[in-house]
Amino acid sequence: MNKCKKNIMYLLCISLCIWYIVVLYWIWHPNPPSIEYDLYYIENKLIDWSGYRGLKYKLGNKLFFGTNDNKMRKIKHRGKGWSYKEKTGNWTKGNKAYLYFTINEEVPTNLQMSIYANAFAPEGNQVVDVIFNDKKIGVLNMKHSKLKKYNVKIPNEVVKEDHFNQIEFVIHKPNSPYQYGLSDDKRLLGMRVRWLELDLLQR
């Protein structure tokens, strides 16, 4: 019996030593935080916690911005500049709005961004600059209150594979319904997005 106890104690000591070595290794070699963790907790750029690898995007998938839309493909990539989600879409708020994606696949050709959206522009059109990874790639001239699909070409040389990509929308003249006596809504609205899709540009 004593010999059995000694063996058990011996095994426990070895297990504790191994555990201490593992803990010390973790301390000396910490794993870098994920892109999602960094953007959400450290840089405070993401509105929604997307989860680990939650920013990963597969080309050709539509991402929906409304609360009544496809639950499996609801947008988790929103950065600053977006208001709260509504049933049929999501308004930008202020002059700039951001989206973040990681694309873990080869991009052999140019991409096309398709966005189904409308603008709040009682005086006419709303102009929106589209900037991809700090490079201006297009301009949207959007109609007031009319949902429409807009397409913008993304040169493949600006796309970062296996890394996060940033889309920035610059709203030239955000307005509030309150300014025009339409409602008590004082948000500075630019465009309302129903869905967005990135895919290889079809020739």
Coordinates of C-alpha atoms in Angstrom, one line a residue:
M1 CA 0.0 0.0 0.0
N2 CA 2.8 2.4 0.9
K3 CA 4.5 1.7 -2.4
C4 CA 1.2 2.4 -4.2
K5 CA 0.9 5.8 -2.4
K6 CA 4.5 6.6 -3.3
N7 CA 3.8 5.9 -7.0
I8 CA 0.7 8.1 -6.9
M9 CA 2.5 10.9 -5.2
Y10 CA 5.3 10.5 -7.7
L11 CA 2.9 10.8 -10.6
L12 CA 1.2 13.8 -9.1
C13 CA 4.5 15.6 -8.7
I14 CA 5.4 14.8 -12.4
S15 CA 2.0 16.1 -13.5
L16 CA 2.4 19.3 -11.5
C17 CA 5.8 19.9 -12.9
I18 CA 4.6 19.4 -16.5
W19 CA 1.7 21.8 -15.8
Y20 CA 4.0 24.5 -14.4
I21 CA 6.2 24.1 -17.5
V22 CA 3.2 24.5 -19.8
V23 CA 2.0 27.6 -17.9
L24 CA 5.5 29.1 -18.0
Y25 CA 5.6 28.4 -21.8
W26 CA 2.2 30.2 -22.2
I27 CA 3.5 33.2 -20.3
W28 CA 6.7 33.4 -22.3
H29 CA 5.1 32.6 -25.6
P30 CA 1.6 34.2 -25.5
N31 CA -0.6 33.6 -28.5
P32 CA -1.4 36.9 -30.4
P33 CA -5.0 38.0 -30.2
S34 CA -7.2 37.2 -33.1
I35 CA -8.0 40.0 -35.6
E36 CA -11.6 40.0 -34.2
Y37 CA -10.4 40.4 -30.6
D38 CA -8.0 43.1 -31.5
L39 CA -10.6 45.2 -33.5
Y40 CA -13.3 44.8 -30.9
Y41 CA -11.7 44.8 -27.5
I42 CA -8.4 46.7 -28.1
E43 CA -9.0 49.1 -31.0
N44 CA -12.8 49.4 -30.4
K45 CA -13.4 49.5 -34.1
L46 CA -16.1 46.8 -34.3
I47 CA -19.7 47.4 -33.2
D48 CA -20.6 43.7 -32.9
W49 CA -18.5 41.0 -31.4
S50 CA -18.3 38.6 -34.3
G51 CA -16.6 35.8 -32.5
Y52 CA -13.3 34.1 -33.4
R53 CA -13.0 34.1 -37.2
G54 CA -16.3 35.9 -37.4
L55 CA -15.0 38.4 -39.9
K56 CA -14.1 35.6 -42.4
Y57 CA -16.0 36.2 -45.6
K58 CA -16.6 33.8 -48.5
L59 CA -16.8 35.5 -51.9
G60 CA -20.3 35.4 -53.4
N61 CA -22.2 35.4 -50.1
K62 CA -24.8 38.1 -49.5
L63 CA -24.6 39.7 -46.1
F64 CA -27.9 41.1 -44.8
F65 CA -28.2 44.2 -42.6
G66 CA -31.9 44.0 -41.5
T67 CA -33.3 42.2 -38.4
N68 CA -35.9 40.5 -40.5
D69 CA -33.5 39.2 -43.1
N70 CA -31.6 35.9 -43.4
K71 CA -30.4 35.0 -39.9
M72 CA -27.6 32.8 -41.1
R73 CA -26.0 35.7 -43.1
K74 CA -26.6 38.7 -40.9
I75 CA -23.8 41.2 -41.0
K76 CA -21.1 40.9 -38.3
H77 CA -18.6 43.1 -39.9
R78 CA -19.8 46.6 -38.9
G79 CA -17.4 49.2 -37.7
K80 CA -18.1 52.7 -36.4
G81 CA -20.6 54.9 -38.3
W82 CA -23.6 52.5 -38.3
S83 CA -26.8 53.2 -36.5
Y84 CA -29.0 50.5 -34.9
K85 CA -30.3 47.7 -37.2
E86 CA -33.9 48.0 -38.4
K87 CA -36.2 45.5 -40.0
T88 CA -35.3 46.1 -43.6
G89 CA -31.7 47.5 -43.3
N90 CA -29.2 49.6 -41.5
W91 CA -28.6 53.3 -41.8
T92 CA -25.2 54.9 -41.8
K93 CA -24.9 57.6 -39.1
G94 CA -22.6 60.6 -39.6
N95 CA -20.0 61.2 -42.3
K96 CA -18.2 57.8 -42.3
A97 CA -19.1 54.2 -41.9
Y98 CA -16.8 51.2 -41.9
L99 CA -16.9 47.4 -42.6
Y100 CA -14.2 44.9 -42.0
F101 CA -13.6 41.5 -43.7
T102 CA -11.0 38.8 -43.8
I103 CA -10.8 37.0 -47.2
N104 CA -9.1 33.6 -46.8
E105 CA -9.1 32.6 -50.5
E106 CA -7.2 33.5 -53.6
V107 CA -8.4 36.5 -55.5
P108 CA -7.1 36.0 -59.1
T109 CA -9.2 38.8 -60.7
N110 CA -10.8 42.0 -59.8
L111 CA -13.7 41.9 -57.4
Q112 CA -17.1 43.6 -57.6
M113 CA -18.9 45.0 -54.6
S114 CA -22.7 44.9 -55.0
I115 CA -24.7 46.9 -52.5
Y116 CA -28.5 47.1 -52.4
A117 CA -29.3 50.4 -50.7
N118 CA -31.0 53.8 -50.8
A119 CA -30.2 57.2 -49.4
F120 CA -31.8 59.9 -47.2
A121 CA -31.5 62.9 -49.5
P122 CA -34.6 65.1 -49.6
E123 CA -32.8 67.7 -51.7
G124 CA -31.8 65.2 -54.4
N125 CA -29.0 62.7 -54.6
Q126 CA -26.6 61.5 -51.9
V127 CA -23.0 61.1 -52.9
V128 CA -21.0 58.4 -51.2
D129 CA -17.3 57.7 -51.8
V130 CA -16.2 54.1 -51.5
I131 CA -12.7 53.5 -50.1
F132 CA -11.2 50.0 -50.0
N133 CA -8.1 49.6 -47.8
D134 CA -7.4 53.4 -48.0
K135 CA -7.8 53.5 -51.8
K136 CA -10.8 55.3 -53.4
I137 CA -12.4 52.8 -55.8
G138 CA -15.7 54.4 -56.7
V139 CA -18.5 56.9 -56.0
L140 CA -22.2 56.1 -55.4
N141 CA -24.8 58.7 -56.6
M142 CA -27.8 57.5 -54.7
K143 CA -31.4 58.4 -55.1
H144 CA -33.6 59.4 -52.1
S145 CA -35.9 56.7 -50.7
K146 CA -35.4 54.3 -53.7
L147 CA -33.7 51.0 -53.1
K148 CA -31.4 50.1 -55.9
K149 CA -28.4 47.8 -56.6
Y150 CA -25.1 49.6 -57.0
N151 CA -21.9 47.9 -58.3
V152 CA -18.3 49.0 -57.7
K153 CA -15.2 47.4 -59.1
I154 CA -12.4 46.5 -56.6
P155 CA -9.0 46.1 -58.1
N156 CA -7.5 42.8 -56.9
E157 CA -4.2 44.5 -56.1
V158 CA -5.8 46.4 -53.2
V159 CA -7.3 43.2 -51.7
K160 CA -5.4 41.7 -48.8
E161 CA -5.6 37.9 -48.7
D162 CA -5.4 36.2 -45.3
H163 CA -5.7 39.6 -43.6
F164 CA -8.5 42.0 -42.7
N165 CA -9.8 44.4 -45.3
Q166 CA -11.5 47.7 -44.6
I167 CA -14.3 49.3 -46.6
E168 CA -15.0 52.9 -45.8
F169 CA -18.1 54.8 -46.9
V170 CA -17.7 58.6 -46.9
I171 CA -21.1 60.4 -46.9
H172 CA -20.9 63.8 -48.5
K173 CA -24.0 65.3 -46.9
P174 CA -25.7 63.3 -44.1
N175 CA -29.1 64.8 -43.1
S176 CA -31.6 64.2 -40.3
P177 CA -35.4 63.8 -40.8
Y178 CA -35.7 66.3 -38.0
Q179 CA -34.0 69.0 -40.0
Y180 CA -36.7 68.7 -42.7
G181 CA -39.6 68.4 -40.2
L182 CA -40.3 64.8 -41.2
S183 CA -40.0 63.3 -37.8
D184 CA -38.3 63.6 -34.4
D185 CA -35.3 61.5 -35.7
K186 CA -32.2 63.6 -35.2
R187 CA -29.7 61.0 -36.6
L188 CA -27.6 62.2 -39.4
L189 CA -28.5 59.6 -42.0
G190 CA -26.6 58.8 -45.2
M191 CA -27.6 55.6 -46.8
R192 CA -29.6 52.5 -45.7
V193 CA -28.1 49.2 -46.7
R194 CA -30.2 46.1 -47.2
W195 CA -27.5 43.7 -48.3
L196 CA -23.9 43.7 -49.6
E197 CA -21.9 41.1 -51.6
L198 CA -18.3 40.8 -52.7
D199 CA -17.6 38.5 -55.6
L200 CA -15.2 37.9 -58.5
L201 CA -15.9 40.4 -61.3
Q202 CA -17.6 38.6 -64.2
R203 CA -16.1 39.4 -67.5

